[in-house]
Short mmCIF file of C-alpha atoms in Angstrom, two decimals:
data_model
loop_
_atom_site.label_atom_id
_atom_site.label_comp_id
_atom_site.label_asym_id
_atom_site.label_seq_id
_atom_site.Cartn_x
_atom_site.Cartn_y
_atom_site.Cartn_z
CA UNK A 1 0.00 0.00 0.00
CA UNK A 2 1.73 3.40 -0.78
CA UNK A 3 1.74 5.86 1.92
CA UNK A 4 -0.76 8.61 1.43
CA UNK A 5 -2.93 11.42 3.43
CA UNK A 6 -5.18 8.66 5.05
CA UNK A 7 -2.58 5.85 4.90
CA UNK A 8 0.89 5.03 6.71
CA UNK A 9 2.89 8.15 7.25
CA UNK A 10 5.93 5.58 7.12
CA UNK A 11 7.51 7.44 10.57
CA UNK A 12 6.64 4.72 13.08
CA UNK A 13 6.73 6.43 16.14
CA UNK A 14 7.91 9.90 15.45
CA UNK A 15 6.34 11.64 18.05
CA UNK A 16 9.30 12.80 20.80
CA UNK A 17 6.25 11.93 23.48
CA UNK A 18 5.29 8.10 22.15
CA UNK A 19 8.03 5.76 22.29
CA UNK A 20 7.44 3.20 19.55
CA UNK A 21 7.01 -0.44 20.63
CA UNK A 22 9.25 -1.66 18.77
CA UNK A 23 12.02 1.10 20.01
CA UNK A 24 14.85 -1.17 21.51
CA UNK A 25 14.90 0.73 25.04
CA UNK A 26 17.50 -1.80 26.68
CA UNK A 27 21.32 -2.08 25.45
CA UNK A 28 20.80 -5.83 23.79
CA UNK A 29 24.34 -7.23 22.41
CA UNK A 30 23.76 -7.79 18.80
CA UNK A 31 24.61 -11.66 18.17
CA UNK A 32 24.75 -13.84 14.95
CA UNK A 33 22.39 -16.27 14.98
CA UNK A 34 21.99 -18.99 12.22
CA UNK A 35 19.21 -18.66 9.99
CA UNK A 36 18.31 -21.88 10.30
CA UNK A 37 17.63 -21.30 13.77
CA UNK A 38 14.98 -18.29 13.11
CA UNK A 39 11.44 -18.96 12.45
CA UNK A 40 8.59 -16.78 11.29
CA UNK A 41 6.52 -14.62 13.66
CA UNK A 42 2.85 -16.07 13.77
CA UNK A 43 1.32 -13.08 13.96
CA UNK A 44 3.25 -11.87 10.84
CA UNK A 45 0.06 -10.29 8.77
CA UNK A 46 1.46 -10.95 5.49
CA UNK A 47 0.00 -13.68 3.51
CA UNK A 48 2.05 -13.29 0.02
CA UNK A 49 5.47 -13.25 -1.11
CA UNK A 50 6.27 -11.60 -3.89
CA UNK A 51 9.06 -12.93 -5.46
CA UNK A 52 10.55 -9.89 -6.84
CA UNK A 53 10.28 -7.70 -4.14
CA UNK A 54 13.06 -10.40 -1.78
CA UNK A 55 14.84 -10.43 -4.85
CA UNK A 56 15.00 -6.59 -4.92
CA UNK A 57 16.06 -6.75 -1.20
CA UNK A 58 18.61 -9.86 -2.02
CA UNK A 59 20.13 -7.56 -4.28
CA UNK A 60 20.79 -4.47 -1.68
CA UNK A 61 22.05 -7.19 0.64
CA UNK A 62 24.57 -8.12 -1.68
CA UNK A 63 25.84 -4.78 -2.51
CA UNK A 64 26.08 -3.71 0.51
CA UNK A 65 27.73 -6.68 2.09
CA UNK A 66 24.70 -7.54 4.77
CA UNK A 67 21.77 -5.51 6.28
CA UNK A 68 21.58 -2.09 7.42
CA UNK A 69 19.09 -3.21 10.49
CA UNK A 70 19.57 -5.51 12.79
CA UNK A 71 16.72 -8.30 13.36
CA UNK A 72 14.83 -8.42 16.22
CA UNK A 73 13.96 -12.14 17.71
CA UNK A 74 13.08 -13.68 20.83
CA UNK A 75 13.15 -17.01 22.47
CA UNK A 76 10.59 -19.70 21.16
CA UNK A 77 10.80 -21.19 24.89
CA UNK A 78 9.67 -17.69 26.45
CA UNK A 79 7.60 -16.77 23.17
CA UNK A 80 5.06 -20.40 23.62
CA UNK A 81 4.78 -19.85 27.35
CA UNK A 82 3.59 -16.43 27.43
CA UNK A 83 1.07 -17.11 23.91
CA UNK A 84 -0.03 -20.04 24.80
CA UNK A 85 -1.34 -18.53 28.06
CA UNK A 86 -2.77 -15.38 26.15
CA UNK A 87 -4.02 -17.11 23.78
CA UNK A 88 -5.98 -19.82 26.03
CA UNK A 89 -7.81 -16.59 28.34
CA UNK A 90 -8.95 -14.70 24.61
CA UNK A 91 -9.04 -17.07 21.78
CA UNK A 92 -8.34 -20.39 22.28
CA UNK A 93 -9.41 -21.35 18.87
CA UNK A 94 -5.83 -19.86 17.95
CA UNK A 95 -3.59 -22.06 20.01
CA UNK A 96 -3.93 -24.85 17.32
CA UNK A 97 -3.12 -22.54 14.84
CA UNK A 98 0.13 -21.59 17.10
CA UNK A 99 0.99 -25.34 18.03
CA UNK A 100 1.00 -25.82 13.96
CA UNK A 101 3.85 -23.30 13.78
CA UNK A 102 5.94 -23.30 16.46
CA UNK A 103 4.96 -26.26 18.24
CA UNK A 104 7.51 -28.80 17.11
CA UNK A 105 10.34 -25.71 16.84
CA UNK A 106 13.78 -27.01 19.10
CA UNK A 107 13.70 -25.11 22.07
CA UNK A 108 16.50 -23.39 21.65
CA UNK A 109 15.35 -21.60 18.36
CA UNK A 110 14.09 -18.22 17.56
CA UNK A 111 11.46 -16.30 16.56
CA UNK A 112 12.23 -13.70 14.45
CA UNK A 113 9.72 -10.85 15.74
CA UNK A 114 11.08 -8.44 13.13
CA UNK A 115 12.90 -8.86 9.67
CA UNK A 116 11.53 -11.86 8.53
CA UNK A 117 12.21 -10.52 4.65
CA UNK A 118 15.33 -9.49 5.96
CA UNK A 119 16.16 -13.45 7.08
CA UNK A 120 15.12 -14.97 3.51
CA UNK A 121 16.88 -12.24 1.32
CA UNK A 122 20.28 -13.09 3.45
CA UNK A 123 19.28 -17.06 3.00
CA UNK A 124 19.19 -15.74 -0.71
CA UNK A 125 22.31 -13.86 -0.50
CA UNK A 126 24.09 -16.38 0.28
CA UNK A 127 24.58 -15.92 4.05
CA UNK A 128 24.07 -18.68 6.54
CA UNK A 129 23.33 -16.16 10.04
CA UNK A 130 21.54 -13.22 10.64
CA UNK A 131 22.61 -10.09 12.78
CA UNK A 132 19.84 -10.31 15.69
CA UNK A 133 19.14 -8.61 19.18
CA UNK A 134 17.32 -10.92 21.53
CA UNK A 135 14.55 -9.09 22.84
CA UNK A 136 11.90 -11.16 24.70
CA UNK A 137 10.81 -8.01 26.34
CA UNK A 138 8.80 -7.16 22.79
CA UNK A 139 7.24 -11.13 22.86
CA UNK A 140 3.52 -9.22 24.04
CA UNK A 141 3.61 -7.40 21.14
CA UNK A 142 4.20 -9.79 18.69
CA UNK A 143 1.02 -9.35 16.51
CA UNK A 144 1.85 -6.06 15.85
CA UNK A 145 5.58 -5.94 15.39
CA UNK A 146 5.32 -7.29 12.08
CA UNK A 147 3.46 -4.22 10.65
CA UNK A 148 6.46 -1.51 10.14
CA UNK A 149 9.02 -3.23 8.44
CA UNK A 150 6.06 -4.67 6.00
CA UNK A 151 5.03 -1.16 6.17
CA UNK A 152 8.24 0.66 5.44
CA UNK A 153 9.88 -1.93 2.53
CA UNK A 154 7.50 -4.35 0.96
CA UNK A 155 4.39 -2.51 1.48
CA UNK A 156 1.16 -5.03 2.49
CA UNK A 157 -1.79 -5.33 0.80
CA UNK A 158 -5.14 -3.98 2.32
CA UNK A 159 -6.14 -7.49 3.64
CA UNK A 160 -2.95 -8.03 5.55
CA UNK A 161 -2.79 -4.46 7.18
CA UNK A 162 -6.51 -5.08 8.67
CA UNK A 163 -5.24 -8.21 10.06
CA UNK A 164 -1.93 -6.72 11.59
CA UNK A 165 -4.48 -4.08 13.18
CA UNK A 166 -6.74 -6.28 13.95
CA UNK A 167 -4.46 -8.54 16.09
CA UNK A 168 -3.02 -5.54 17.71
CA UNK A 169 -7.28 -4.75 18.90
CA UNK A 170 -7.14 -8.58 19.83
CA UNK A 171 -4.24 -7.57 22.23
CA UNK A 172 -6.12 -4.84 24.18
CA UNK A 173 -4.55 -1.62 22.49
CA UNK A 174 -7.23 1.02 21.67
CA UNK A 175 -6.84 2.14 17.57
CA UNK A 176 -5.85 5.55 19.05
CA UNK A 177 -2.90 3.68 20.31
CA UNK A 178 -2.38 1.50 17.05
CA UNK A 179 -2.73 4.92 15.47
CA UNK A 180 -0.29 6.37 17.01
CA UNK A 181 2.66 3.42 16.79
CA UNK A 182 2.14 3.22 13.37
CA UNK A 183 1.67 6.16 12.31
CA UNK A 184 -1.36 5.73 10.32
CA UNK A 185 -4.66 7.44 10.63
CA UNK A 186 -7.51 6.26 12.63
CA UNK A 187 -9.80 6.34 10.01
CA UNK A 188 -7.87 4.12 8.07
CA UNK A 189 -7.57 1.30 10.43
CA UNK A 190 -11.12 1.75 10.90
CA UNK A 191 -11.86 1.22 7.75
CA UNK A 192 -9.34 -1.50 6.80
CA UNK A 193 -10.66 -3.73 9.91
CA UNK A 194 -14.29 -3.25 8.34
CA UNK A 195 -12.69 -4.94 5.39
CA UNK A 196 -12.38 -8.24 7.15
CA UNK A 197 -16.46 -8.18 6.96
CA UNK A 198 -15.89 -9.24 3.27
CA UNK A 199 -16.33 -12.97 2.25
CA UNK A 200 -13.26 -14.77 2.23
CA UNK A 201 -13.33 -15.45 -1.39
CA UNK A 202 -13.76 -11.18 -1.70
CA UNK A 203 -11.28 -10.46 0.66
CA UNK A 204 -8.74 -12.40 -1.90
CA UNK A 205 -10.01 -10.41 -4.38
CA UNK A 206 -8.38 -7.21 -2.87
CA UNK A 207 -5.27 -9.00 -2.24
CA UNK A 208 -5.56 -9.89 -5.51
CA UNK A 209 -6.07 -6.02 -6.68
CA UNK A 210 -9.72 -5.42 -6.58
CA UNK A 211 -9.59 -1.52 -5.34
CA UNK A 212 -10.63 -1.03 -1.64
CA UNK A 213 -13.07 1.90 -2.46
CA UNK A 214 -14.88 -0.93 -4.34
CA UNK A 215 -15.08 -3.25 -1.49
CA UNK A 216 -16.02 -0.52 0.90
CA UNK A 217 -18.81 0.33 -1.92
CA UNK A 218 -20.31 -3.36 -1.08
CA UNK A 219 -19.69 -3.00 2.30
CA UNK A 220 -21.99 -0.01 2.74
CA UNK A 221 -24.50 -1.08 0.70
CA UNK A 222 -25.30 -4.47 1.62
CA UNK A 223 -25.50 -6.14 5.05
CA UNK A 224 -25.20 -9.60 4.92
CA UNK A 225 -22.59 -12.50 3.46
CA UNK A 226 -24.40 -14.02 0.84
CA UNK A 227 -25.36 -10.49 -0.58
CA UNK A 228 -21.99 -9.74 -0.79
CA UNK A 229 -20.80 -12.95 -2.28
CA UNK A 230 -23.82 -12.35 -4.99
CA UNK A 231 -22.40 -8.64 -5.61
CA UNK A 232 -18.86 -10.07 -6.41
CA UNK A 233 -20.01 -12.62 -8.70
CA UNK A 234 -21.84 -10.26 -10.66
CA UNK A 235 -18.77 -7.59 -10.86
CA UNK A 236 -16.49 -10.68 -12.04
CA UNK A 237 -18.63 -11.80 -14.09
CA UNK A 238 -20.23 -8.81 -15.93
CA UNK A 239 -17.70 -6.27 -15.63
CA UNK A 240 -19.45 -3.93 -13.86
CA UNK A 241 -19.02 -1.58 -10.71
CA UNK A 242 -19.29 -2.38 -7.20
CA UNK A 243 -22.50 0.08 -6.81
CA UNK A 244 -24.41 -1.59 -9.60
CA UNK A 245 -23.30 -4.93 -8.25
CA UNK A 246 -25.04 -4.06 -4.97
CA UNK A 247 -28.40 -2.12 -6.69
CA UNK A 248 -29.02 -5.45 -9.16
CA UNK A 249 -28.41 -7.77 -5.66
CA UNK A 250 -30.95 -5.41 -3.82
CA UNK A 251 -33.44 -5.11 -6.94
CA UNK A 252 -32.49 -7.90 -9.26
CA UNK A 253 -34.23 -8.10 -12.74
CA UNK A 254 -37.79 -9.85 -13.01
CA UNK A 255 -37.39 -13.35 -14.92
CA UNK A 256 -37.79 -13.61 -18.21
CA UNK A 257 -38.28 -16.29 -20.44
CA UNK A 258 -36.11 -16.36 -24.12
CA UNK A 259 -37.49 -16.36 -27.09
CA UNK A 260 -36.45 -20.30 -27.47
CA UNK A 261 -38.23 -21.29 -23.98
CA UNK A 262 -41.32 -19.27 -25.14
CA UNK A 263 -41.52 -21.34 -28.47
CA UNK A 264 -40.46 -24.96 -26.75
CA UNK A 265 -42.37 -24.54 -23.38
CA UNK A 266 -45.38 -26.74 -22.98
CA UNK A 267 -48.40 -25.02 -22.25
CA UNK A 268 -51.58 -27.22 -20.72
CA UNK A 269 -54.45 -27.18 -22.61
CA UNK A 270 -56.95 -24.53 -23.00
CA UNK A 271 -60.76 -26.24 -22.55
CA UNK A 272 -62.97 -24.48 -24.74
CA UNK A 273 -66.11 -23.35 -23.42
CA UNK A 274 -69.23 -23.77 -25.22
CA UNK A 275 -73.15 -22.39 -24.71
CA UNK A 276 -75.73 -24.26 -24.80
CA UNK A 277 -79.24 -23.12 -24.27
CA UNK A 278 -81.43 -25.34 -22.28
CA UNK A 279 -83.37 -27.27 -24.99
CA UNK A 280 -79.88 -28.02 -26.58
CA UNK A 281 -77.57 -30.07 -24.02
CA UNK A 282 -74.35 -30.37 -24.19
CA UNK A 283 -72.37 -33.14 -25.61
CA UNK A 284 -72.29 -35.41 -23.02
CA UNK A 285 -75.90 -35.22 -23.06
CA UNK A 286 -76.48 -35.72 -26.88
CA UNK A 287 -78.41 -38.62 -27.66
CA UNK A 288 -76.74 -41.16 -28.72
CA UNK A 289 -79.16 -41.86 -31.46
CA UNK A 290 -80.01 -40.10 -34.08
CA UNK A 291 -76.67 -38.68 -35.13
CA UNK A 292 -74.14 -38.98 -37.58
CA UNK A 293 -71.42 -40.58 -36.68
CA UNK A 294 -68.78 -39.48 -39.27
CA UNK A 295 -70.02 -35.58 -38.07
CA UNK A 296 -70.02 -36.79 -34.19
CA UNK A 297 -67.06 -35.32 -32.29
CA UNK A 298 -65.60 -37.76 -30.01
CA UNK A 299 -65.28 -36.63 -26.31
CA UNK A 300 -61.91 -36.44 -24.85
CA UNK A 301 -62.13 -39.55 -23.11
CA UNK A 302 -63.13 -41.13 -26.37
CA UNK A 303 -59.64 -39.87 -28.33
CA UNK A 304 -56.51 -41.64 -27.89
CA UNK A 305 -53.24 -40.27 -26.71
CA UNK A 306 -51.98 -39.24 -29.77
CA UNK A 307 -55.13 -37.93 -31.21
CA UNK A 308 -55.29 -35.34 -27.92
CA UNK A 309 -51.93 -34.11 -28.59
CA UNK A 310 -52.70 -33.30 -32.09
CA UNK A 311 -56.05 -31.70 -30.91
CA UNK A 312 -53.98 -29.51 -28.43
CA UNK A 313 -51.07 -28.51 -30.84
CA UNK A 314 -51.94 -25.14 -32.33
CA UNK A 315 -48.44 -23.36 -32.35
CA UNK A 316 -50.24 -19.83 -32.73
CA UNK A 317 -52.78 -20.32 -30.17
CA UNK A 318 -50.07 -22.70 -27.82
CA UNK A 319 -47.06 -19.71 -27.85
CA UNK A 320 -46.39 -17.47 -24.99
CA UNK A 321 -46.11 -13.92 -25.66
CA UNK A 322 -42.73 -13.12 -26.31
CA UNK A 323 -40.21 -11.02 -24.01
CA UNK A 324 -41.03 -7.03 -24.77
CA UNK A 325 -37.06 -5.97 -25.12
CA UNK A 326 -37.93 -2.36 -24.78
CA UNK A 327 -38.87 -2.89 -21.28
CA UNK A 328 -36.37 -5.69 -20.11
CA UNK A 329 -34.05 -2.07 -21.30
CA UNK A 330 -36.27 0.19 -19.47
CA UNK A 331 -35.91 -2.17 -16.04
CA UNK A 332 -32.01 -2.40 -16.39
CA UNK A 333 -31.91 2.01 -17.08
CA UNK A 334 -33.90 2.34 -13.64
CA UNK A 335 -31.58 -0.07 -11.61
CA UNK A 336 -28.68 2.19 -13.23
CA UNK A 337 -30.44 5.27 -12.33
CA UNK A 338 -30.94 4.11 -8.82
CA UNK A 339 -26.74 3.34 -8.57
CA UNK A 340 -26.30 6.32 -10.05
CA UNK A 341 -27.76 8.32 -7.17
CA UNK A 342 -26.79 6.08 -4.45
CA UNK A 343 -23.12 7.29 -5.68
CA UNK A 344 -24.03 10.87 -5.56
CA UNK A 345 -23.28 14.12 -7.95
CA UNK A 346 -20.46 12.87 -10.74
CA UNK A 347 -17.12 15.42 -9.70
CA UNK A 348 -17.51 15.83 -13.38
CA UNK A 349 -20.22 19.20 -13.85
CA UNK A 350 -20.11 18.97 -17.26
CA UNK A 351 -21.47 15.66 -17.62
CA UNK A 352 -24.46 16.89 -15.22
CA UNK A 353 -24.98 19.84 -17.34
CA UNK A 354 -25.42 18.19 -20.14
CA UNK A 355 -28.56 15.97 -18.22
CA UNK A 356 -29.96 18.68 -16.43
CA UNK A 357 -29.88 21.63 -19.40
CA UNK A 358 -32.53 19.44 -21.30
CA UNK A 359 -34.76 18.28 -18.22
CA UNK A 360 -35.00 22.23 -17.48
CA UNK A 361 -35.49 23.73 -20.94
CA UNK A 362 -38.28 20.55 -20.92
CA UNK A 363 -39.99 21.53 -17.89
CA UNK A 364 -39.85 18.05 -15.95
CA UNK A 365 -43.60 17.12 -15.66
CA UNK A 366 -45.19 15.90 -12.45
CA UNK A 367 -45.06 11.70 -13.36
CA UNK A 368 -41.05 12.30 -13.49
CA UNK A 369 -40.77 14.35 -10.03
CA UNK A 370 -43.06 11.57 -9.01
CA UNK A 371 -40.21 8.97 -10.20
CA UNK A 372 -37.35 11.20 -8.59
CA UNK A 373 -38.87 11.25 -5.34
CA UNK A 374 -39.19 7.63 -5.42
CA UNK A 375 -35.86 6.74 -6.15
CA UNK A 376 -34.42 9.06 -3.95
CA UNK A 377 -36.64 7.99 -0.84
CA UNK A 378 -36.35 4.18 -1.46
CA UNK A 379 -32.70 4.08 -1.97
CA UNK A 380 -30.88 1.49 0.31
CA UNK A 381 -29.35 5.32 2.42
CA UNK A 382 -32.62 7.95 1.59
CA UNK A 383 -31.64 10.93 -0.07
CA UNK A 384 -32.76 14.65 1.51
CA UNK A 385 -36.32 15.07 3.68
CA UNK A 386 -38.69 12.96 5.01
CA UNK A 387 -41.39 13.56 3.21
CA UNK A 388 -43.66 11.31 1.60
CA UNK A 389 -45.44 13.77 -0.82
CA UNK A 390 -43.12 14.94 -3.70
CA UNK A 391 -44.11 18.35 -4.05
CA UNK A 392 -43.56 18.52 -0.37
CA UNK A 393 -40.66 17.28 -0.97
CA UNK A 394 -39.00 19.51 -3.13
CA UNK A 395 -40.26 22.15 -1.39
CA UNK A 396 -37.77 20.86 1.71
CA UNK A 397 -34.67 20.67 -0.46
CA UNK A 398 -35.18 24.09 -2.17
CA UNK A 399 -35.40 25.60 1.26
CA UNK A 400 -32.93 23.97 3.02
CA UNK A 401 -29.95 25.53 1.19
CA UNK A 402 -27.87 22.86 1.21
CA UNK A 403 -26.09 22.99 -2.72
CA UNK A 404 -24.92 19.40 -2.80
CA UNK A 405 -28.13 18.09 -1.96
CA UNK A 406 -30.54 20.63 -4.54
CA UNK A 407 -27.87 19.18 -6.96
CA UNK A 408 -28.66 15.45 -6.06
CA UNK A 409 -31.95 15.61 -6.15
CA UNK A 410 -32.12 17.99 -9.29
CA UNK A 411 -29.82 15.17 -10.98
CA UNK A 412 -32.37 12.48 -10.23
CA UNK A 413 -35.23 14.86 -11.91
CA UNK A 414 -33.17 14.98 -15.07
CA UNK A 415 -32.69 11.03 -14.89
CA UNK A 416 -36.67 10.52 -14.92
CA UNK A 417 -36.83 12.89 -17.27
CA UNK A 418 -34.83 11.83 -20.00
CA UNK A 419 -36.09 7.76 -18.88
CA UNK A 420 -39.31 8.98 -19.49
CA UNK A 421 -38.38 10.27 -22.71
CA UNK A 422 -36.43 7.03 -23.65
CA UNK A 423 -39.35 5.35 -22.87
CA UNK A 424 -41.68 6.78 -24.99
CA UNK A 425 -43.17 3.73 -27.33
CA UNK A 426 -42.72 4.80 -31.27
CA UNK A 427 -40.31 7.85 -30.92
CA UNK A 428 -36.92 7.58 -32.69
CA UNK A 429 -34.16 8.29 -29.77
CA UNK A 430 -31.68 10.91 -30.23
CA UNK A 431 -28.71 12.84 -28.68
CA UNK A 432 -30.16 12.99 -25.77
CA UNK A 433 -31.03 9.57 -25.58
CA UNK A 434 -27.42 8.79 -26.27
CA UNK A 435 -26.23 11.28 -23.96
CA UNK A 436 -28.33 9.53 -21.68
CA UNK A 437 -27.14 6.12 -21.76
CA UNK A 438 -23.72 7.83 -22.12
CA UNK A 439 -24.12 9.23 -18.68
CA UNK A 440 -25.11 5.84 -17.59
CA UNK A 441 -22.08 4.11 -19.02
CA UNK A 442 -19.56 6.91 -17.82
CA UNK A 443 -21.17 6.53 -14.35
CA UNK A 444 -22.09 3.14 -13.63
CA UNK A 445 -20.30 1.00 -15.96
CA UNK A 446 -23.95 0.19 -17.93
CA UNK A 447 -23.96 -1.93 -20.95
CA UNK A 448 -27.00 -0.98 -23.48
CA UNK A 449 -28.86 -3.82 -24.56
CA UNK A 450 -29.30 -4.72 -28.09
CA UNK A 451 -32.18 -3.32 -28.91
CA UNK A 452 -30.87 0.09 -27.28
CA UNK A 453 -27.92 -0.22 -29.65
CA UNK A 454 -30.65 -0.97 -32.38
CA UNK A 455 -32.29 2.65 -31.11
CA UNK A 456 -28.90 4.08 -30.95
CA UNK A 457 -28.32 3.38 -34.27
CA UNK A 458 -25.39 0.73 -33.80
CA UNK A 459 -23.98 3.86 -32.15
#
């Protein structure tokens, strides 16, 4: 992660008034220690190795004939007692998880609380020991000493910060206190921690790369696991944002049936009704005499099985009504709409302008400040007053003098307005239809349909 106003300031501990915890505060006698003798911190938050980035460190090793810092380790004899004590009072579903690691370790081994990159780029280097302080005095903090060299060299990714903060919570410090070790802002081990919310299988997505403000988009918009799960799937597999991921979950798309299911699709037959008046029964109470038999129609208990299917098989009276495209395109512009406004006012004016300059010089009617208000009030976070009649409503937001909000809510007017207009039966669509869907696109990632590209002209 590279350091930035809301991430690590990369000066752990630079305040004269907060010693760091991992400040060496005792005179420890630097000793070489075989590398084979170190082992990794279990608490060490990073997951992945990047290959490249201990070779880049290999290299500086080599030229400059060892490390600049000196590792910090402690004894695996002291470091077991004291966990496996913690660990048995606050989460003993861990102590497996630390048996698995150091459990079988000699005792007279090492963990390596800090410089574990350090130990495999000398193992790399050529080097068979490791400059080390033995400091046992740092084994309470051991969950979070492996955030500043990670933070300072090989940068982690989002996942693995939230759980280097997180363990540090685990251990009792306050994020004020995390805060102020690290030198990171609160806010943003707030809102890393929230990441470990996410599904596992989206939480390797943004180790993977998937951008955090994406995952916080899911995060804020839907509340439960399988929700989010559903969102993901739908990004990976349509290409689309993490807000219109979350407003198809929360409003997905009525079923429709294909034009090859509506022509295949049995349909039960239809009985026909007939009148009869009451001198003229019907045919089960025909006489039996008297009639013509090559004219008689037999009942259906008197055809065979293949002579009722034939009856029943009328292809134009047996086929479903076909999907209406136009509005399957009309559903999937509203759920865009909707995303659009749960992300708020595009930082782009000019894009607005060129939505709001027609639904003005149009005069938006009262059916599309109708649609406005709903989508504004029944969005997953309701947008501006409490009010349940529109022209109440807008009467609110024009008074309140808030600017940001007048321009939310006068961007959702010019969305109904020119969705209205789009959906217009028998009218040939324009450039403001295609600035429309334009806006759309630029905003939300939306893909027209076919028959919108039909409208659009192939455009």
């Amino acid at each position: 992660m590279a350091a930035g106003a809301s991430g690590p300031t990369m000066t752990f501990g630079r305040k004269k008034k907060t010693r760091s915890i991992w400040d060496d505060p005792d005179a420890v006698e630097v000793v070489e220690i075989p590398l084979e003798q170190l082992h990794p911190n279990p608490f060490n938050p990073r997951l992945v190795y990047r290959d490249e980035d201990i070779d880049d460190l290999t290299e500086s090793i080599k030229a400059e004939g060892g490390v600049l810092q000196d590792l910090s380790v402690a004894e695996v004899e002291g470091f077991l007692e004291y966990w496996r004590g913690r660990l048995a009072e606050t989460q003993p579903e861990k102590l497996d998880e630390l048996e698995d690691k150091l459990g079988s370790v000699p005792a007279g081994d090492y963990v390596t609380l800090i410089g574990h990159n350090r130990a495999i780029s000398l193992a790399r280097a050529g080097h068979v020991t490791a400059p080390c302080k033995i400091t046992n005095s740092k084994i309470p903090r051991a969950r979070l000493l492996g955030l500043p060299e990670n933070m300072r060299r090989i940068p982690l990714n989002p996942i693995e910060e939230a759980l280097g903060f997180q363990g540090a919570l685990d251990d009792g410090m306050l994020q004020a206190e995390v805060a102020a070790q690290t030198g990171c802002k609160q806010p943003h081990i707030s809102r890393r921690i929230k990441l470990l919310k996410l599904p596992t299988e989206v939480q390797k997505a943004v180790m993977d790369g998937l951008a955090v403000s994406e995952a916080e988009i899911l995060l804020d918009r839907l509340t439960t696991q399988e929700q989010l799960l559903q969102a993901w799937l739908v990004m990976k597999e349509e290409g689309i944002k993490a807000a219109f991921a979350a407003a198809r979950v929360l409003s997905p798309p009525a079923p429709t049936t294909s034009k090859t299911e509506a022509k295949t699709k049995p349909t039960p037959p239809v009985p026909q009704q007939q009148k009869h008046s009451p001198d003229d029964p019907g045919p089960e109470e025909a006489p039996a005499t008297g009639a013509n038999p090559q004219e008689a129609k037999p009942s259906s208990s008197e055809l065979g099985a293949s002579d009722q299917q034939t009856e029943r098989t009328n292809p134009e009276e047996q086929r479903e009504p076909e999907p209406d495209p136009s509005a399957e395109a009309a559903q999937l512009r509203v759920q865009a709409c909707r995303t659009v406004l749960e992300l708020g006012v595009p930082s782009n004016p000019r894009e607005t302008l060129r939505l709001l300059a027609p639904a003005l010089l149009a005069a938006p009617s009262k059916t599309a400040r109708e649609t406005a208000h709903e989508w504004l009030r029944s969005s997953t976070k309701p947008i501006g007053p409490d009010a349940a009649k529109p022209d109440k409503y807008f009467a609110e937001v024009s008074a309140s003098g808030d600017a940001k909000l007048t321009a939310h809510v006068a961007l959702a007017v010019a969305l109904a307005v020119a969705e209205h207009r789009a959906s217009v039966a028998g009218r040939s669509w324009d450039a403001q239809d295609r600035d429309y869907l334009a806006h759309l696109k630029s905003a939300v990632n939306y893909q027209p349909t076919e028959w919108e590209q039909d409208r659009l002209g192939g455009k």
